[in-house]
Coordinates of C-alpha atoms and ligand atoms in Angstrom, one line a residue:
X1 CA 0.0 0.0 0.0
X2 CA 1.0 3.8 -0.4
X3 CA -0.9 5.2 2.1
X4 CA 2.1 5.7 4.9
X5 CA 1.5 4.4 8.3
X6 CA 1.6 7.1 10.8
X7 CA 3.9 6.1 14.1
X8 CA 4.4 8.2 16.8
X9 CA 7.8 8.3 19.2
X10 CA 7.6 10.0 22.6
X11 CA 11.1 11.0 24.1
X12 CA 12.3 11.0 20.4
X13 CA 15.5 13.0 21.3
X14 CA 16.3 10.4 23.9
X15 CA 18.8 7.4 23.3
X16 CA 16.0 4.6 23.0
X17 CA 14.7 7.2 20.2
X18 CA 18.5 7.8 18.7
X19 CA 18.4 4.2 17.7
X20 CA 14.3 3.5 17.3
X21 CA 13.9 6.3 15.0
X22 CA 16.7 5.0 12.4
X23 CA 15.1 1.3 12.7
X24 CA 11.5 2.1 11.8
X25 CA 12.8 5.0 9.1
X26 CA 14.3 2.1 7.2
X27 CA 11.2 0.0 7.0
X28 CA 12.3 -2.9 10.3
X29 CA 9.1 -2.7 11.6
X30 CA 6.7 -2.9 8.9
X31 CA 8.9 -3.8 5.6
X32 CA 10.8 -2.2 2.7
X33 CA 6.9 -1.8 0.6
X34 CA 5.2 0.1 3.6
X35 CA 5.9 3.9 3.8
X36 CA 6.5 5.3 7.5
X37 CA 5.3 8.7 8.3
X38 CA 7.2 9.6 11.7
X39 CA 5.4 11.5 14.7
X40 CA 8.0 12.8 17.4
X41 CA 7.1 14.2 20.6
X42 CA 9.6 15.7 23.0
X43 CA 9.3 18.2 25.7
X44 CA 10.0 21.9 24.8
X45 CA 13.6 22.2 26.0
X46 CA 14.5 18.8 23.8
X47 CA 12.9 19.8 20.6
X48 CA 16.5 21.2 19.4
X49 CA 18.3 18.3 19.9
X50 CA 15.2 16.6 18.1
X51 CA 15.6 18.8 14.9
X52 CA 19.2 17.6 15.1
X53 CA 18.1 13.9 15.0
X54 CA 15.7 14.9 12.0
X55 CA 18.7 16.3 10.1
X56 CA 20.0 13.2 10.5
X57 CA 17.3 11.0 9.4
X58 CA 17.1 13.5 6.4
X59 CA 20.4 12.4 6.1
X60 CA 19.8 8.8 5.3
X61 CA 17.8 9.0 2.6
X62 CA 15.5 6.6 3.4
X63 CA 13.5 5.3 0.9
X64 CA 10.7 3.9 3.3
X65 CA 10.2 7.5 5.3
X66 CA 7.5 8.9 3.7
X67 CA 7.6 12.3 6.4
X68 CA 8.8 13.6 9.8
X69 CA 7.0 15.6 12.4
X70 CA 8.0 17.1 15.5
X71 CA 6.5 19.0 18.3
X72 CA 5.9 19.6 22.3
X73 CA 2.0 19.5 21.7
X74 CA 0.6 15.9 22.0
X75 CA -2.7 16.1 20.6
X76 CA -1.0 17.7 17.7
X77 CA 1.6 15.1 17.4
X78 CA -0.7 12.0 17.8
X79 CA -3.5 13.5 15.4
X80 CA -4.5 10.4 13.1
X81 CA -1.5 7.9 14.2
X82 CA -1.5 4.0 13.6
X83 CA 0.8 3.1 15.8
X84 CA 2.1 4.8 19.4
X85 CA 5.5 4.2 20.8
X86 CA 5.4 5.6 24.7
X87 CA 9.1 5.9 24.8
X88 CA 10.0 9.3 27.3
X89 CA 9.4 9.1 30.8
X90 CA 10.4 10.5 33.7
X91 CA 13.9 8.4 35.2
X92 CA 14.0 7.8 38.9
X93 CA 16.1 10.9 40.3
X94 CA 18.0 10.8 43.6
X95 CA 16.0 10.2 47.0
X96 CA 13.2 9.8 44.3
X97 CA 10.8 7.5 46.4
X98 CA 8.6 4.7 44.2
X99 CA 5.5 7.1 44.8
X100 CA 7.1 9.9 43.7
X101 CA 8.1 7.8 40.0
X102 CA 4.8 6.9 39.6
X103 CA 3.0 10.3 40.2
X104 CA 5.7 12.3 37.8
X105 CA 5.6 9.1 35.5
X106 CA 1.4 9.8 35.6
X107 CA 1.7 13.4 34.7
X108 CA 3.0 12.3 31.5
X109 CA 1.2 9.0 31.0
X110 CA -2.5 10.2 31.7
X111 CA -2.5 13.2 29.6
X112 CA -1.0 11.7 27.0
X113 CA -3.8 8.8 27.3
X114 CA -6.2 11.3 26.9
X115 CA -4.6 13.0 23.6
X116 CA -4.7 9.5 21.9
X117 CA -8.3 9.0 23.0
X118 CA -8.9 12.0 21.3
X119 CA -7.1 12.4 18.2
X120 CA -5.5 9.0 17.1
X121 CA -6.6 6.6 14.5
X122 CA -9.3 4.2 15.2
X123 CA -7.6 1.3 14.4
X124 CA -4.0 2.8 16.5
X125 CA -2.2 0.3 18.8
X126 CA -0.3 1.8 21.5
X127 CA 3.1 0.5 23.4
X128 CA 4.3 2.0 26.4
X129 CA 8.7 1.6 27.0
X130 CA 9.3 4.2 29.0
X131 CA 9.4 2.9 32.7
X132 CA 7.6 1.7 35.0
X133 CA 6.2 0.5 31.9
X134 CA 3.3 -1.9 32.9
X135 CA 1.9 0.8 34.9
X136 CA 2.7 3.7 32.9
X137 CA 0.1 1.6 30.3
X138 CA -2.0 0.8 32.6
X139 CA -2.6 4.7 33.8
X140 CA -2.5 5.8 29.6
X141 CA -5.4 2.9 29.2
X142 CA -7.8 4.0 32.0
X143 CA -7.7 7.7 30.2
X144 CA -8.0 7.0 27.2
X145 CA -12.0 5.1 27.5
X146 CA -12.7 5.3 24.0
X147 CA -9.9 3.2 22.9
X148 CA -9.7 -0.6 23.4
X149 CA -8.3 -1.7 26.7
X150 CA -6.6 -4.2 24.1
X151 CA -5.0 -2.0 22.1
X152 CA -2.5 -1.1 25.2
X153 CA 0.5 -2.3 25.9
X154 CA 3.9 -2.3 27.4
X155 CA 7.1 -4.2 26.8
X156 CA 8.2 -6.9 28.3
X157 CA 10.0 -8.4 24.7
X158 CA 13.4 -6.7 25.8
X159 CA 13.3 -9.4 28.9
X160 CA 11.8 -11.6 26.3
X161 CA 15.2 -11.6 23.8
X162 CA 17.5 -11.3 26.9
X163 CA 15.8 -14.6 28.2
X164 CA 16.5 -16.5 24.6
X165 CA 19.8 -15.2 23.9
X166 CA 21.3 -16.9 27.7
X167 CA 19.0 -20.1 26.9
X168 CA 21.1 -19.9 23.4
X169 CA 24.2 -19.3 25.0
X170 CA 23.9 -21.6 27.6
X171 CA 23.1 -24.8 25.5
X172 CA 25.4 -23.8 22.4
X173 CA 22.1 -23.6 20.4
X174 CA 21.0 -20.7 17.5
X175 CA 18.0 -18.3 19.1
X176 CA 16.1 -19.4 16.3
X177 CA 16.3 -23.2 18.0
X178 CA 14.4 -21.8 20.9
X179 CA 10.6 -21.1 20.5
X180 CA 7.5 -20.2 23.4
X181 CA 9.9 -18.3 25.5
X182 CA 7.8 -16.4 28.2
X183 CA 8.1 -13.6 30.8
X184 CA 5.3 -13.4 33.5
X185 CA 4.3 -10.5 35.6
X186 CA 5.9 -6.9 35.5
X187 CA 8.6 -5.6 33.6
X188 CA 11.3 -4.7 36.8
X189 CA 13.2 -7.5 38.8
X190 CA 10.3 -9.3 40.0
X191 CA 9.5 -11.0 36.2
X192 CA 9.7 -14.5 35.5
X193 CA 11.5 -15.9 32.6
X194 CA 9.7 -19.0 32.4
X195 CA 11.7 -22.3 30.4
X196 CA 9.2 -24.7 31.7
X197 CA 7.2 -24.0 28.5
X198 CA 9.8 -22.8 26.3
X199 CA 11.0 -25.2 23.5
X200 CA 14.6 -26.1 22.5
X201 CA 14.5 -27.6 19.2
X202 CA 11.5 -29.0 19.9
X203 CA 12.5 -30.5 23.5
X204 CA 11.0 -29.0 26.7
X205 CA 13.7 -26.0 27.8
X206 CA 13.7 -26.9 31.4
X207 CA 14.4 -30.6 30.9
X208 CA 17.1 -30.1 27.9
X209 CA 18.9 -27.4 30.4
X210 CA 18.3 -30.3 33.4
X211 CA 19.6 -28.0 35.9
X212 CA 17.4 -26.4 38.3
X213 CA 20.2 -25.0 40.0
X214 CA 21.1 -23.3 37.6
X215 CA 17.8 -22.2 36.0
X216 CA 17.1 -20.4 39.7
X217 CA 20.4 -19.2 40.5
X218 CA 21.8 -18.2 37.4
X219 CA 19.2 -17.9 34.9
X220 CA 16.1 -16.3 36.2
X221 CA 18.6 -13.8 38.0
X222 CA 20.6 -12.5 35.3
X223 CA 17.8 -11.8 32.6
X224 CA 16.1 -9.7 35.7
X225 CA 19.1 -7.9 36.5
X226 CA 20.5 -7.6 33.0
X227 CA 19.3 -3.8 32.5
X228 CA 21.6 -2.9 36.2
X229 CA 24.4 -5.6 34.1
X230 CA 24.7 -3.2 31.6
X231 CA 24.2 0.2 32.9
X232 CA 27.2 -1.3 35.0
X233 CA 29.5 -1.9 31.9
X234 CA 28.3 0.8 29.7
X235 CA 27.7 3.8 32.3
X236 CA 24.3 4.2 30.1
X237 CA 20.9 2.1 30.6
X238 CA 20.6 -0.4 27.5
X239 CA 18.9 1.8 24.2
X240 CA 19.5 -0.2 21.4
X241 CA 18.3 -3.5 22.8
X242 CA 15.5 -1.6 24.3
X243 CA 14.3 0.2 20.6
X244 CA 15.2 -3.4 18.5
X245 CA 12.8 -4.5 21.5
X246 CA 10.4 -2.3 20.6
X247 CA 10.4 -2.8 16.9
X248 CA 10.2 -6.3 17.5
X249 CA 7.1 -5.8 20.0
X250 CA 4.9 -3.5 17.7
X251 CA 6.1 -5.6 14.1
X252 CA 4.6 -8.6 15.6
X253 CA 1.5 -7.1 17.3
X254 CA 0.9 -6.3 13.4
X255 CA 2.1 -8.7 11.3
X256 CA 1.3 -11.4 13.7
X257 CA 3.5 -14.4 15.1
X258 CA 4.3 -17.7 13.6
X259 CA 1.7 -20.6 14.1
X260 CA 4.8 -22.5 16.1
X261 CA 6.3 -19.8 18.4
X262 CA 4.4 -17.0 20.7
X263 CA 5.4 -13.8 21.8
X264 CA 5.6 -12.4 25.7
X265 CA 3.7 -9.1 25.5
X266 CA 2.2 -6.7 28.9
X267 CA -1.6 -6.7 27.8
X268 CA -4.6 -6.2 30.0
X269 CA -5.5 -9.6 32.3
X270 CA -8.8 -10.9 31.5
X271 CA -7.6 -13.2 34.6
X272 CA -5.9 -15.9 33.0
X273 CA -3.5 -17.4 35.1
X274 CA -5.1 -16.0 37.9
X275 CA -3.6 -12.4 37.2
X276 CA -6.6 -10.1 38.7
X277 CA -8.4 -8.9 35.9
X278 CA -7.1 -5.1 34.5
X279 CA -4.0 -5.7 35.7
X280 CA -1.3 -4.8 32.3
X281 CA 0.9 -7.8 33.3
X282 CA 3.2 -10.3 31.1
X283 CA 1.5 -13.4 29.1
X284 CA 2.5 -15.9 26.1
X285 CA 1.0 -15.0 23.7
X286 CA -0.1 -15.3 20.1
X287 CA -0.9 -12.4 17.4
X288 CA -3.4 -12.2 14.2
X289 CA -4.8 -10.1 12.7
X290 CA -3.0 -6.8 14.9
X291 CA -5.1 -9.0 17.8
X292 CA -3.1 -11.2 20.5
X293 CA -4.4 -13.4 22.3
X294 CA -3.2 -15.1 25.7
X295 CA -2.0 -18.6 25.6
X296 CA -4.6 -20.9 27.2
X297 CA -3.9 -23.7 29.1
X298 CA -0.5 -24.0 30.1
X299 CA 0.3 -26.1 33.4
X300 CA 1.6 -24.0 36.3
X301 CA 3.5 -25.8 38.7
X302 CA 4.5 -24.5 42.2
X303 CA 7.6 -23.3 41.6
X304 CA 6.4 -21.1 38.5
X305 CA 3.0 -20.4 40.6
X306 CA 5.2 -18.8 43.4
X307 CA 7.2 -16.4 40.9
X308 CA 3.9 -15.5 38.8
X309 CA 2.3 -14.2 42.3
X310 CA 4.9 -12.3 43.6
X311 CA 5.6 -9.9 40.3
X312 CA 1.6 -10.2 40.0
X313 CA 1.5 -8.7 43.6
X314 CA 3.8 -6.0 42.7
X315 CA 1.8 -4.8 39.7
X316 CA -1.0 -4.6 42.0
X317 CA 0.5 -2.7 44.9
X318 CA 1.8 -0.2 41.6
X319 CA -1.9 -0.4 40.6
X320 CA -3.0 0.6 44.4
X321 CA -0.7 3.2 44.9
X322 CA -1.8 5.4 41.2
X323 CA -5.5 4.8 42.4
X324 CA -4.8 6.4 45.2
X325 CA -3.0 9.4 43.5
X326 CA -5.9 9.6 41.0
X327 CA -4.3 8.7 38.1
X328 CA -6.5 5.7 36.8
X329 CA -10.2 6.8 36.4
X330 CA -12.8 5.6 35.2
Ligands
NAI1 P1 16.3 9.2 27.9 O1 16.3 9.9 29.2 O2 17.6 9.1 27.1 O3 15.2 9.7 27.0 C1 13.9 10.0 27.4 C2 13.4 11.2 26.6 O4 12.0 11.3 26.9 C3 14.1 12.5 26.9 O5 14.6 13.0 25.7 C4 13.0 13.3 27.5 O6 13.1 14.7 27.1 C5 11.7 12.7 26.9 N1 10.5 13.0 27.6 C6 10.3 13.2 29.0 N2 9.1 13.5 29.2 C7 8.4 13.5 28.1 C8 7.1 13.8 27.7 N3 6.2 14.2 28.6 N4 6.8 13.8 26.4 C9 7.7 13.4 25.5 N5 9.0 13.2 25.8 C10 9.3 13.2 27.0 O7 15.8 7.7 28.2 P2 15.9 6.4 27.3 O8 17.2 5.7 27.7 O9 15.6 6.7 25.9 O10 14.8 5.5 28.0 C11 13.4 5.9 27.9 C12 12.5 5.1 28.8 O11 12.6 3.7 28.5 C13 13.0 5.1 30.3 O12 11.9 5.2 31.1 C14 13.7 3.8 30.5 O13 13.6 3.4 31.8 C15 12.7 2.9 29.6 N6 13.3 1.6 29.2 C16 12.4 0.6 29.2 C17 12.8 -0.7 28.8 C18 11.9 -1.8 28.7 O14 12.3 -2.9 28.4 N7 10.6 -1.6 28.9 C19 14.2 -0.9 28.5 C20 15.1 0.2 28.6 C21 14.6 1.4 28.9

């Protein structure tokens, strides 16, 4: 088609957005026959640096980048868009307390719910980054009531990739050997990279790895920790894993996933798994038609029962503390 898909970027002149903007610009998310038409919103004092970026874009010619717009106004920026990357948020500053995060992080997230309630397309789907993620959707969804509570959600495919690529390196194996990875629960430390489901050529994960040791002390730890890993080594949080994330999360949410493999995506619980209902928490699950669906009837043992409760429980608390504050209504 010719008709360019309209994609907005918030916290475009960030580094997730240094390295997001040049992915979708040259046609990774929706392929090399789909025009992109770009949306960037920034806060005033970074729309500089964002004309900067744009110069650059500019620069690479790329054939797929049908247009570029920037601005500071959101219901300007989002007016008609397909697709909505939630990207800039507000970082944890020092002696920031978790209440504090989440009130600054809802000052951004609940307006800019309402501006995509107002103005977007009616077929947009929406994909909150910018941390704390799961909640940062969940406070965009409940103000934005005109818009699916489906068509939210938040990313949970960077954990997703970091899970597959130490299952990969751990057995010796190509990631495309390993299939039904998932993450439960909320994107921060508390997740659950779950191999009991997850294939290996085939085999059952858990058994090929055979090593529960090493699966609770080694695995599950470093894939939650690998975002403090790297701001460790590179003095930076991770960007470039974070936007290939992204690209990954929104190309499959609309080109759909392969009848053999699934997808971990933050969506909004209809209580599977016994996640309490509107909570925007981690599932498997499979895509068609720009529509996932959770995977049904997995087998939970204790183990996996006890991690899947405690992140669930954090999500909730997150959920309890922005009700209080005011930030989810409806
Ligand atoms: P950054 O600080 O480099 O960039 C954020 C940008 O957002 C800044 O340019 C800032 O001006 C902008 N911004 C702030 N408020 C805004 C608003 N109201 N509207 C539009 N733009 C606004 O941060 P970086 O490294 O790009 O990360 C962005 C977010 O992504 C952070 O919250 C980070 O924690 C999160 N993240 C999430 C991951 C995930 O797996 N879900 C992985 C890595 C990062």
């Amino acid at each position: 088609s010719t008709t360019p898909v309209k994609v907005a970027v918030t916290g475009a002149a960030g580094q997730i957005g240094y390295s997001l903007l040049f992915r979708i610009a040259s046609g990774s998310l929706f392929g090399p026959d789909t025009p992109v038409e770009l949306r960037l919103l920034e806060i005033t004092p970074a729309l500089k640096a964002l004309e900067g970026v744009v110069m650059e874009l500019d620069d690479c010619a790329f054939p797929t980048l049908a247009g570029v717009e920037i601005g500071d106004d959101a219901e300007k920026v989002f007016d008609g868009v397909n697709h909505a990357l939630l990207v800039g948020a507000r970082p944890r500053g020092p002696g920031m307390e978790r209440g504090d995060l989440l009130e600054a992080n809802g000052g951004i997230f609940a307006p800019q719910g309402a501006a995509l309630n107002k103005v977007a397309a009616d077929d947009v789907h929406i994909t909150i980054t910018g941390n704390p993620a799961n909640t940062n959707a969940l406070i965009a969804m409940s103000n934005a009531p005109d818009i699916p509570n489906e068509r939210f959600s938040a990313l949970t495919r960077l954990d997703h990739n970091r899970a597959i690529s130490q299952l990969s390196a751990k057995l010796g194996v190509p990631v495309t050997e390993i299939k039904k990875m998932t993450i439960w629960g909320n994107h921060s430390a508390t997740q659950y990279p779950d191999l009991f489901h997850a294939e290996v050529s085939g085999k059952n994960a858990a058994e090929t790895v055979g090593d529960q040791e090493w699966l609770e002390s080694t695995f599950i730890p470093t894939v939650a920790k690998r975002g403090a890993a790297i701001i460790e080594a590179r003095g930076a949080s991770s960007a470039a894993s974070a936007a290939s994330a992204t690209v990954d999360h929104a190309r499959d949410w609309a080109l759909g996933t392969p009848a053999d493999n699934w997808v971990s995506m933050s969506v909004c619980s209809d209580g599977s798994y016994g996640v309490p209902e509107g909570l925007i928490s981690s599932f498997p699950v499979t895509v068609k038609d720009g529509k996932w669906e959770i995977v049904q009837g997995l087998e939970i043992d204790d183990f996996s029962r006890a991690k899947i409760d405690a992140s669930v429980a954090e999500l909730a608390e997150e959920r309890e503390a922005v009700t209080k504050l005011g930030l989810i209504k409806g």
